[in-house]
Amino acid sequence: MTTYVITIPGTFLTDVTDESRNVVVERLRSADPQQTTLGEAEDLDILSVNENNTFNVRLEIEADDNPSAEASAKEKAEAALRAAGFSEDDARLGRPTVTGIDI
């Protein structure tokens, strides 16, 4: 197994409240990239939201290969967004990308 840092871009198409943002972060806390060498060095946040409502989710995922890591990260991000009340139409996710490998 390898530890990957996966970044998923997205766009909120509805308003983002502090409460909904906190729910997303709390749901993703177990996959916080701060625990990796890259995450610590780069001071990566689980969720960063820009002024134009675009965002990035960064997760630490253990998997056998890149495609598995990317798929797992997307599933976790989708579940966290749904738990916070965002439908697929409210928060669109882009393609997950490996942005770091912690061996």
Short mmCIF file of N, CA and C in Angstrom, two decimals:
data_model
loop_
_atom_site.label_atom_id
_atom_site.label_comp_id
_atom_site.label_asym_id
_atom_site.label_seq_id
_atom_site.Cartn_x
_atom_site.Cartn_y
_atom_site.Cartn_z
N MET A 1 0.84 -1.19 0.00
CA MET A 1 0.00 0.00 0.00
C MET A 1 0.88 1.24 0.00
N THR A 2 0.40 2.23 -0.69
CA THR A 2 1.10 3.51 -0.79
C THR A 2 0.16 4.60 -0.29
N THR A 3 0.72 5.63 0.32
CA THR A 3 -0.06 6.77 0.76
C THR A 3 0.01 7.86 -0.30
N TYR A 4 -1.13 8.28 -0.78
CA TYR A 4 -1.24 9.31 -1.81
C TYR A 4 -1.89 10.56 -1.22
N VAL A 5 -1.52 11.71 -1.75
CA VAL A 5 -2.27 12.93 -1.51
C VAL A 5 -3.01 13.20 -2.81
N ILE A 6 -4.33 13.25 -2.70
CA ILE A 6 -5.19 13.45 -3.86
C ILE A 6 -5.85 14.81 -3.76
N THR A 7 -5.84 15.56 -4.84
CA THR A 7 -6.51 16.86 -4.90
C THR A 7 -7.68 16.75 -5.86
N ILE A 8 -8.84 17.23 -5.39
CA ILE A 8 -10.04 17.23 -6.22
C ILE A 8 -10.54 18.67 -6.31
N PRO A 9 -10.55 19.25 -7.51
CA PRO A 9 -11.09 20.60 -7.67
C PRO A 9 -12.62 20.53 -7.75
N GLY A 10 -13.25 21.64 -7.47
CA GLY A 10 -14.70 21.67 -7.58
C GLY A 10 -15.21 23.09 -7.57
N THR A 11 -16.53 23.20 -7.74
CA THR A 11 -17.20 24.49 -7.71
C THR A 11 -18.50 24.36 -6.93
N PHE A 12 -18.69 25.25 -5.97
CA PHE A 12 -19.96 25.34 -5.28
C PHE A 12 -20.87 26.22 -6.13
N LEU A 13 -22.06 25.71 -6.45
CA LEU A 13 -23.00 26.47 -7.25
C LEU A 13 -24.11 27.07 -6.40
N THR A 14 -24.00 26.88 -5.09
CA THR A 14 -24.90 27.50 -4.11
C THR A 14 -24.03 28.13 -3.03
N ASP A 15 -24.67 28.86 -2.15
CA ASP A 15 -23.92 29.51 -1.07
C ASP A 15 -23.30 28.48 -0.13
N VAL A 16 -22.12 28.81 0.35
CA VAL A 16 -21.41 27.95 1.30
C VAL A 16 -21.42 28.66 2.65
N THR A 17 -22.04 28.03 3.62
CA THR A 17 -22.07 28.60 4.97
C THR A 17 -20.90 28.04 5.77
N ASP A 18 -20.58 28.71 6.85
CA ASP A 18 -19.54 28.19 7.74
C ASP A 18 -19.93 26.82 8.27
N GLU A 19 -21.21 26.66 8.57
CA GLU A 19 -21.70 25.38 9.10
C GLU A 19 -21.51 24.25 8.09
N SER A 20 -21.90 24.48 6.83
CA SER A 20 -21.76 23.42 5.83
C SER A 20 -20.29 23.13 5.55
N ARG A 21 -19.49 24.15 5.56
CA ARG A 21 -18.04 23.97 5.36
C ARG A 21 -17.45 23.13 6.50
N ASN A 22 -17.87 23.42 7.72
CA ASN A 22 -17.38 22.67 8.87
C ASN A 22 -17.79 21.20 8.81
N VAL A 23 -19.00 20.92 8.32
CA VAL A 23 -19.46 19.54 8.19
C VAL A 23 -18.56 18.79 7.20
N VAL A 24 -18.27 19.41 6.06
CA VAL A 24 -17.41 18.78 5.06
C VAL A 24 -16.04 18.47 5.66
N VAL A 25 -15.44 19.45 6.31
CA VAL A 25 -14.11 19.26 6.89
C VAL A 25 -14.14 18.17 7.96
N GLU A 26 -15.15 18.19 8.81
CA GLU A 26 -15.24 17.19 9.88
C GLU A 26 -15.38 15.78 9.29
N ARG A 27 -16.16 15.63 8.24
CA ARG A 27 -16.34 14.32 7.61
C ARG A 27 -15.06 13.81 6.95
N LEU A 28 -14.20 14.74 6.55
CA LEU A 28 -12.96 14.36 5.87
C LEU A 28 -11.75 14.32 6.80
N ARG A 29 -11.93 14.67 8.06
CA ARG A 29 -10.82 14.80 9.01
C ARG A 29 -9.92 13.57 9.06
N SER A 30 -10.48 12.37 8.93
CA SER A 30 -9.65 11.16 9.01
C SER A 30 -8.69 11.03 7.82
N ALA A 31 -8.94 11.79 6.76
CA ALA A 31 -8.07 11.74 5.58
C ALA A 31 -7.26 13.03 5.43
N ASP A 32 -7.01 13.70 6.56
CA ASP A 32 -6.28 14.97 6.56
C ASP A 32 -4.87 14.78 6.01
N PRO A 33 -4.51 15.49 4.94
CA PRO A 33 -3.17 15.34 4.36
C PRO A 33 -2.06 15.92 5.21
N GLN A 34 -2.39 16.62 6.29
CA GLN A 34 -1.36 17.17 7.18
C GLN A 34 -0.51 16.08 7.80
N GLN A 35 -1.01 14.84 7.79
CA GLN A 35 -0.28 13.74 8.39
C GLN A 35 0.80 13.18 7.46
N THR A 36 0.84 13.64 6.22
CA THR A 36 1.86 13.18 5.28
C THR A 36 3.02 14.16 5.24
N THR A 37 4.14 13.72 4.73
CA THR A 37 5.30 14.59 4.59
C THR A 37 4.98 15.79 3.71
N LEU A 38 4.31 15.54 2.57
CA LEU A 38 3.93 16.61 1.65
C LEU A 38 2.95 17.56 2.31
N GLY A 39 1.95 17.01 2.97
CA GLY A 39 0.94 17.85 3.61
C GLY A 39 1.51 18.74 4.67
N GLU A 40 2.43 18.21 5.44
CA GLU A 40 3.07 18.99 6.49
C GLU A 40 3.97 20.08 5.90
N ALA A 41 4.73 19.72 4.88
CA ALA A 41 5.66 20.68 4.26
C ALA A 41 4.91 21.79 3.53
N GLU A 42 3.81 21.42 2.87
CA GLU A 42 3.07 22.40 2.07
C GLU A 42 1.92 23.05 2.84
N ASP A 43 1.70 22.62 4.09
CA ASP A 43 0.61 23.14 4.92
C ASP A 43 -0.73 23.02 4.18
N LEU A 44 -1.03 21.81 3.70
CA LEU A 44 -2.24 21.56 2.92
C LEU A 44 -3.47 21.53 3.82
N ASP A 45 -4.54 22.15 3.36
CA ASP A 45 -5.83 22.11 4.04
C ASP A 45 -6.70 21.04 3.39
N ILE A 46 -7.59 20.45 4.17
CA ILE A 46 -8.53 19.48 3.63
C ILE A 46 -9.43 20.15 2.61
N LEU A 47 -9.93 21.33 2.94
CA LEU A 47 -10.84 22.06 2.06
C LEU A 47 -10.42 23.51 2.00
N SER A 48 -10.16 24.00 0.81
CA SER A 48 -9.90 25.42 0.63
C SER A 48 -10.90 25.96 -0.38
N VAL A 49 -11.59 27.04 0.01
CA VAL A 49 -12.62 27.64 -0.83
C VAL A 49 -12.16 29.03 -1.24
N ASN A 50 -12.24 29.30 -2.53
CA ASN A 50 -11.83 30.60 -3.06
C ASN A 50 -13.02 31.56 -3.11
N GLU A 51 -12.74 32.84 -3.34
CA GLU A 51 -13.78 33.87 -3.37
C GLU A 51 -14.84 33.61 -4.44
N ASN A 52 -14.47 32.95 -5.52
CA ASN A 52 -15.41 32.69 -6.61
C ASN A 52 -16.14 31.35 -6.45
N ASN A 53 -16.08 30.79 -5.24
CA ASN A 53 -16.73 29.53 -4.89
C ASN A 53 -16.13 28.29 -5.54
N THR A 54 -14.96 28.43 -6.16
CA THR A 54 -14.24 27.23 -6.56
C THR A 54 -13.54 26.71 -5.30
N PHE A 55 -13.25 25.42 -5.28
CA PHE A 55 -12.63 24.86 -4.10
C PHE A 55 -11.72 23.70 -4.47
N ASN A 56 -10.90 23.31 -3.51
CA ASN A 56 -10.05 22.13 -3.63
C ASN A 56 -10.20 21.30 -2.36
N VAL A 57 -10.38 20.00 -2.56
CA VAL A 57 -10.38 19.04 -1.48
C VAL A 57 -9.06 18.29 -1.59
N ARG A 58 -8.32 18.19 -0.50
CA ARG A 58 -7.05 17.44 -0.49
C ARG A 58 -7.14 16.36 0.57
N LEU A 59 -6.89 15.12 0.13
CA LEU A 59 -7.06 13.98 1.02
C LEU A 59 -5.86 13.06 0.99
N GLU A 60 -5.60 12.45 2.14
CA GLU A 60 -4.59 11.40 2.24
C GLU A 60 -5.32 10.07 2.06
N ILE A 61 -4.90 9.29 1.09
CA ILE A 61 -5.55 8.02 0.77
C ILE A 61 -4.51 6.92 0.67
N GLU A 62 -4.77 5.80 1.32
CA GLU A 62 -3.90 4.63 1.17
C GLU A 62 -4.53 3.71 0.14
N ALA A 63 -3.75 3.34 -0.88
CA ALA A 63 -4.27 2.50 -1.96
C ALA A 63 -3.12 1.76 -2.63
N ASP A 64 -3.48 0.78 -3.44
CA ASP A 64 -2.48 0.01 -4.18
C ASP A 64 -1.96 0.73 -5.41
N ASP A 65 -2.79 1.62 -5.98
CA ASP A 65 -2.38 2.31 -7.21
C ASP A 65 -3.11 3.65 -7.35
N ASN A 66 -2.65 4.44 -8.33
CA ASN A 66 -3.22 5.78 -8.54
C ASN A 66 -4.73 5.75 -8.79
N PRO A 67 -5.22 4.93 -9.74
CA PRO A 67 -6.65 4.94 -10.01
C PRO A 67 -7.50 4.61 -8.78
N SER A 68 -7.04 3.66 -7.99
CA SER A 68 -7.78 3.29 -6.76
C SER A 68 -7.78 4.45 -5.77
N ALA A 69 -6.66 5.12 -5.63
CA ALA A 69 -6.57 6.26 -4.72
C ALA A 69 -7.49 7.39 -5.17
N GLU A 70 -7.49 7.68 -6.46
CA GLU A 70 -8.35 8.75 -6.99
C GLU A 70 -9.82 8.42 -6.80
N ALA A 71 -10.21 7.17 -7.06
CA ALA A 71 -11.61 6.76 -6.91
C ALA A 71 -12.04 6.84 -5.45
N SER A 72 -11.20 6.39 -4.55
CA SER A 72 -11.51 6.43 -3.12
C SER A 72 -11.66 7.87 -2.64
N ALA A 73 -10.78 8.74 -3.08
CA ALA A 73 -10.84 10.15 -2.67
C ALA A 73 -12.14 10.79 -3.17
N LYS A 74 -12.52 10.50 -4.39
CA LYS A 74 -13.75 11.08 -4.94
C LYS A 74 -14.96 10.60 -4.15
N GLU A 75 -14.99 9.32 -3.81
CA GLU A 75 -16.10 8.78 -3.01
C GLU A 75 -16.19 9.47 -1.66
N LYS A 76 -15.05 9.66 -1.00
CA LYS A 76 -15.04 10.32 0.31
C LYS A 76 -15.51 11.77 0.19
N ALA A 77 -15.04 12.47 -0.82
CA ALA A 77 -15.42 13.86 -1.01
C ALA A 77 -16.91 13.98 -1.30
N GLU A 78 -17.42 13.12 -2.17
CA GLU A 78 -18.85 13.15 -2.48
C GLU A 78 -19.69 12.89 -1.24
N ALA A 79 -19.30 11.91 -0.44
CA ALA A 79 -20.05 11.58 0.78
C ALA A 79 -20.04 12.75 1.76
N ALA A 80 -18.91 13.42 1.90
CA ALA A 80 -18.81 14.57 2.82
C ALA A 80 -19.69 15.72 2.34
N LEU A 81 -19.68 15.96 1.04
CA LEU A 81 -20.50 17.04 0.49
C LEU A 81 -21.99 16.74 0.67
N ARG A 82 -22.40 15.50 0.45
CA ARG A 82 -23.81 15.11 0.62
C ARG A 82 -24.21 15.25 2.09
N ALA A 83 -23.31 14.85 3.01
CA ALA A 83 -23.60 14.98 4.44
C ALA A 83 -23.80 16.43 4.85
N ALA A 84 -23.15 17.34 4.13
CA ALA A 84 -23.28 18.77 4.42
C ALA A 84 -24.47 19.39 3.72
N GLY A 85 -25.23 18.57 2.98
CA GLY A 85 -26.43 19.07 2.32
C GLY A 85 -26.27 19.52 0.88
N PHE A 86 -25.10 19.28 0.30
CA PHE A 86 -24.87 19.67 -1.09
C PHE A 86 -25.24 18.52 -2.02
N SER A 87 -26.10 18.79 -2.99
CA SER A 87 -26.41 17.78 -4.00
C SER A 87 -25.31 17.82 -5.06
N GLU A 88 -25.37 16.89 -5.99
CA GLU A 88 -24.38 16.87 -7.07
C GLU A 88 -24.45 18.15 -7.89
N ASP A 89 -25.66 18.73 -8.00
CA ASP A 89 -25.82 19.98 -8.75
C ASP A 89 -25.37 21.20 -7.95
N ASP A 90 -25.27 21.06 -6.63
CA ASP A 90 -24.85 22.18 -5.78
C ASP A 90 -23.34 22.31 -5.67
N ALA A 91 -22.65 21.16 -5.77
CA ALA A 91 -21.19 21.13 -5.63
C ALA A 91 -20.63 20.16 -6.66
N ARG A 92 -20.12 20.72 -7.74
CA ARG A 92 -19.59 19.91 -8.83
C ARG A 92 -18.12 19.60 -8.57
N LEU A 93 -17.76 18.33 -8.72
CA LEU A 93 -16.37 17.92 -8.55
C LEU A 93 -15.70 17.72 -9.89
N GLY A 94 -14.44 18.11 -9.94
CA GLY A 94 -13.62 17.86 -11.12
C GLY A 94 -12.90 16.53 -10.99
N ARG A 95 -11.94 16.32 -11.83
CA ARG A 95 -11.18 15.07 -11.86
C ARG A 95 -10.17 15.03 -10.72
N PRO A 96 -10.19 13.96 -9.92
CA PRO A 96 -9.17 13.80 -8.87
C PRO A 96 -7.78 13.61 -9.49
N THR A 97 -6.78 14.16 -8.83
CA THR A 97 -5.41 14.07 -9.33
C THR A 97 -4.46 13.75 -8.18
N VAL A 98 -3.52 12.87 -8.45
CA VAL A 98 -2.48 12.60 -7.46
C VAL A 98 -1.54 13.80 -7.43
N THR A 99 -1.41 14.42 -6.26
CA THR A 99 -0.51 15.56 -6.14
C THR A 99 0.65 15.27 -5.22
N GLY A 100 0.69 14.05 -4.68
CA GLY A 100 1.81 13.67 -3.85
C GLY A 100 1.75 12.19 -3.51
N ILE A 101 2.92 11.61 -3.31
CA ILE A 101 3.05 10.22 -2.89
C ILE A 101 3.99 10.21 -1.70
N ASP A 102 3.54 9.62 -0.61
CA ASP A 102 4.32 9.55 0.62
C ASP A 102 4.71 8.08 0.84
N ILE A 103 5.92 7.75 0.51
CA ILE A 103 6.36 6.33 0.58
C ILE A 103 7.02 6.07 1.91
#
